[in-house]
Tab-separated table of C-alpha atoms in Angstrom:
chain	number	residue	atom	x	y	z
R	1	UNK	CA	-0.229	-25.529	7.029
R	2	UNK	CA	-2.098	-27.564	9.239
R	3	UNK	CA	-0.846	-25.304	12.410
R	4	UNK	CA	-2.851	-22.239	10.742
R	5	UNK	CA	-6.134	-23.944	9.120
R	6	UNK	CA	-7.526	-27.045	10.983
R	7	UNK	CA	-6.660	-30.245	9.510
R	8	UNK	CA	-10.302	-31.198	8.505
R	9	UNK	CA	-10.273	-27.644	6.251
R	10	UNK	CA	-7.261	-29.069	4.541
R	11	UNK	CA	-6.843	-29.185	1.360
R	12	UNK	CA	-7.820	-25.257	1.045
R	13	UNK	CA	-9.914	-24.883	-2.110
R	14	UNK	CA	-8.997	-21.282	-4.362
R	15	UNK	CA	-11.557	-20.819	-6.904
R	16	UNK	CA	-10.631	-17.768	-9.133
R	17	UNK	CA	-9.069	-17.398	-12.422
R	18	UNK	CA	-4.882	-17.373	-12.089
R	19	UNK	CA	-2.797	-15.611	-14.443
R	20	UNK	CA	0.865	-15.371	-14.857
R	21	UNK	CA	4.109	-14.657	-16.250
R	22	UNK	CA	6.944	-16.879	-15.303
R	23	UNK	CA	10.529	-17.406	-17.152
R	24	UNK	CA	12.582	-20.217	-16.097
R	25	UNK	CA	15.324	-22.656	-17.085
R	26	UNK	CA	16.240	-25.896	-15.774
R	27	UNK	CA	18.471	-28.858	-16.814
R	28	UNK	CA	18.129	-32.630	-16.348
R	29	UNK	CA	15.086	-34.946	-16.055
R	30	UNK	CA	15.221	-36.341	-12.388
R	31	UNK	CA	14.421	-34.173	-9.518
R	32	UNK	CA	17.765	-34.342	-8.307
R	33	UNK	CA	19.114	-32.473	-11.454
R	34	UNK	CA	16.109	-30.495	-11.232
R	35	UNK	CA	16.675	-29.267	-7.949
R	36	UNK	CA	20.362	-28.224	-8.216
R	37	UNK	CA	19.801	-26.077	-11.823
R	38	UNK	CA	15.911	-24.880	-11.724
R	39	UNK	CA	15.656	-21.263	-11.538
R	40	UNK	CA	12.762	-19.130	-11.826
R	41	UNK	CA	11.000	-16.009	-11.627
R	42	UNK	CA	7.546	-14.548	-12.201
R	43	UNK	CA	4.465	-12.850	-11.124
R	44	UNK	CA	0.893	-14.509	-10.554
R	45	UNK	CA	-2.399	-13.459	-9.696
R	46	UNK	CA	-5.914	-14.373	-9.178
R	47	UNK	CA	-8.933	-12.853	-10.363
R	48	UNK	CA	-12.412	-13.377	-8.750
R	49	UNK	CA	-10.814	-15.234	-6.152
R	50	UNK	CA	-12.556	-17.115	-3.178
R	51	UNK	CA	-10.980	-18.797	-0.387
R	52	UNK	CA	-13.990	-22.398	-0.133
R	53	UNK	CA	-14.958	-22.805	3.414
R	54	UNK	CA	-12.195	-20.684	5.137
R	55	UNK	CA	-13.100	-17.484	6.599
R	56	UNK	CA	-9.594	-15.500	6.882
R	57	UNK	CA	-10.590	-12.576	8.877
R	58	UNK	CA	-11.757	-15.541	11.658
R	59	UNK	CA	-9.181	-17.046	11.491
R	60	UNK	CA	-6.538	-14.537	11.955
R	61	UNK	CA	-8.550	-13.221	15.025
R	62	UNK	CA	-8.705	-17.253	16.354
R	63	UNK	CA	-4.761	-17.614	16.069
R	64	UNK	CA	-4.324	-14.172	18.609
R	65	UNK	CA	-6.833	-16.256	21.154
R	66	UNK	CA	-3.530	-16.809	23.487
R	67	UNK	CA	-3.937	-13.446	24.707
R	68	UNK	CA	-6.391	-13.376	27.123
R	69	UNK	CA	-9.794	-11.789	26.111
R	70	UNK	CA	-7.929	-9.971	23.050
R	71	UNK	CA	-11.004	-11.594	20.527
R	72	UNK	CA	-13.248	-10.499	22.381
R	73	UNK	CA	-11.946	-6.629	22.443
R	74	UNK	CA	-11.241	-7.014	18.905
R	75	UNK	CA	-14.721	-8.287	17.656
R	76	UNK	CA	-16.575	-5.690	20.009
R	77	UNK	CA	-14.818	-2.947	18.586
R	78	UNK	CA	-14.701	-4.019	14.745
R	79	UNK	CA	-17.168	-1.841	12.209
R	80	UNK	CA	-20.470	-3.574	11.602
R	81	UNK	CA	-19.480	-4.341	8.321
R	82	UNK	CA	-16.572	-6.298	9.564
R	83	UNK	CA	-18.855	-8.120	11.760
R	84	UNK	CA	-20.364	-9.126	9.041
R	85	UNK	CA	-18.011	-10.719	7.504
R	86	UNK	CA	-16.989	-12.649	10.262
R	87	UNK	CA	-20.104	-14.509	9.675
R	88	UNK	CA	-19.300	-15.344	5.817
R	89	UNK	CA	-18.351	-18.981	5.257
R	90	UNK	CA	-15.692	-18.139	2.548
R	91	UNK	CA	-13.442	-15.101	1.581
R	92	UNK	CA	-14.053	-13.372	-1.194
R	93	UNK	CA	-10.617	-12.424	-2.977
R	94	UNK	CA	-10.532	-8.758	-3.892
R	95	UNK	CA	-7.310	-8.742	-4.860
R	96	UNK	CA	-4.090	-11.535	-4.751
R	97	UNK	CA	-0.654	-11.010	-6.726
R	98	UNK	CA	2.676	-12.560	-5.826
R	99	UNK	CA	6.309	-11.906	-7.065
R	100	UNK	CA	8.157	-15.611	-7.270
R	101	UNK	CA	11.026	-16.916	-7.813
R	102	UNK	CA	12.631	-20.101	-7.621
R	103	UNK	CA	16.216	-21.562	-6.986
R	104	UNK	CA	18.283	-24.413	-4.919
R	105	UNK	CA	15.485	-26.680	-4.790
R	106	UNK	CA	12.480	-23.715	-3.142
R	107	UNK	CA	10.202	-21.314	-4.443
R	108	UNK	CA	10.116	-18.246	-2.917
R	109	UNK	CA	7.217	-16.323	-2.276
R	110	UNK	CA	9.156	-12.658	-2.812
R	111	UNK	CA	6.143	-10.964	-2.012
R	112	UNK	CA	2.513	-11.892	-1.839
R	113	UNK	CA	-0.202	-8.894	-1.520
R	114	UNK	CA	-3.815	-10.419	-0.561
R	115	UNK	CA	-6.853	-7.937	-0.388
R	116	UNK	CA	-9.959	-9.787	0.563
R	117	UNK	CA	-13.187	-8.449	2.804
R	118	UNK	CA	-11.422	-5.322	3.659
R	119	UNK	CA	-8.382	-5.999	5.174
R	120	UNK	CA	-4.584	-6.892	3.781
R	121	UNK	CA	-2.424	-9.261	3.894
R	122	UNK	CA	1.326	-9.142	2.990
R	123	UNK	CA	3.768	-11.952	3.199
R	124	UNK	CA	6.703	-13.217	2.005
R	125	UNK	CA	8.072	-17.517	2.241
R	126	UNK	CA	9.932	-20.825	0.750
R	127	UNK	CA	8.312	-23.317	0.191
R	128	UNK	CA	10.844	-26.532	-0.491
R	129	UNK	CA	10.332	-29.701	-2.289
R	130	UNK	CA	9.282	-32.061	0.949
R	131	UNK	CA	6.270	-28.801	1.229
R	132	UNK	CA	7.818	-27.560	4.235
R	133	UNK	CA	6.370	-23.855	4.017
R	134	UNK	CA	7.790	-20.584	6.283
R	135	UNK	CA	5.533	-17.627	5.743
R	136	UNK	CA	6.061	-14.491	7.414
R	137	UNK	CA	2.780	-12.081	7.181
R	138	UNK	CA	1.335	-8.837	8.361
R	139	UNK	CA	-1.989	-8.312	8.492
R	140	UNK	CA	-3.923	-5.295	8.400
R	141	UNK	CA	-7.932	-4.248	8.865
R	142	UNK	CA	-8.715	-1.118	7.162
R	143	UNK	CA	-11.054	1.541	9.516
């Protein structure tokens, strides 16, 4: 996580309310027997969500800076009210729901949809028990 959001904004802070359905089953009390029979699968989302201190729609643009002068393009030719928001200090959550599921010792992020500010985010990823995560995300800025 650190490679995407800078170690000082670490942990990120969600404020929203979360809601869920999730149905499981696992057997044992240790994490080893944990890890070999938990299985799980669900749906979550947050309501009147707000990403603390992180401004996504920066941030995306700031991990593209390897391309020469490719911000800069970008930022001149965003709408003004997208230039807005690329002063905003946090990201307002418009919309976040995820599909999950868990088994041998992950949880799997099935699909993850993320509305916030005007653009989308889609992504699916593991993330294991030592909080190794893998995401793999498109990102798209509405006209």
């Amino acid at each position: 996580m650190d490679q995407l959001i800078p170690r000082e904004k670490l942990p990120v802070t969600i404020q929203g309310l979360l809601y869920g359905e999730l149905e499981g089953r696992g057997t044992g009390l240790d994490q080893t027997a944990l890890r070999e029979s938990l299985w799980m699968r669900g749906t979550m989302e947050v309501r009147d969500g707000r990403l603390v201190d992180v401004n996504l729609l920066r941030l995306v643009l700031s991990k593209i800076a390897f391309i020469p002068d490719v911000v800069e393009k970008i930022e001149e030719n965003l709408p003004p009210q997208y230039k807005e928001k690329m002063k905003d200090k946090d990201t307002i959550l418009e919309k976040v729901e995820c599909d999950l599921s868990a088994r041998d010792g992950s949880l799997l992020i099935d699909r993850m949809e993320l509305n916030a500010d005007g653009f989308l985010l889609m992504a699916t990823g593991e993330v294991d028990l030592e909080q190794n995560l893998t995401l793999t995300a498109d990102f798209y800025i509405a006209e």
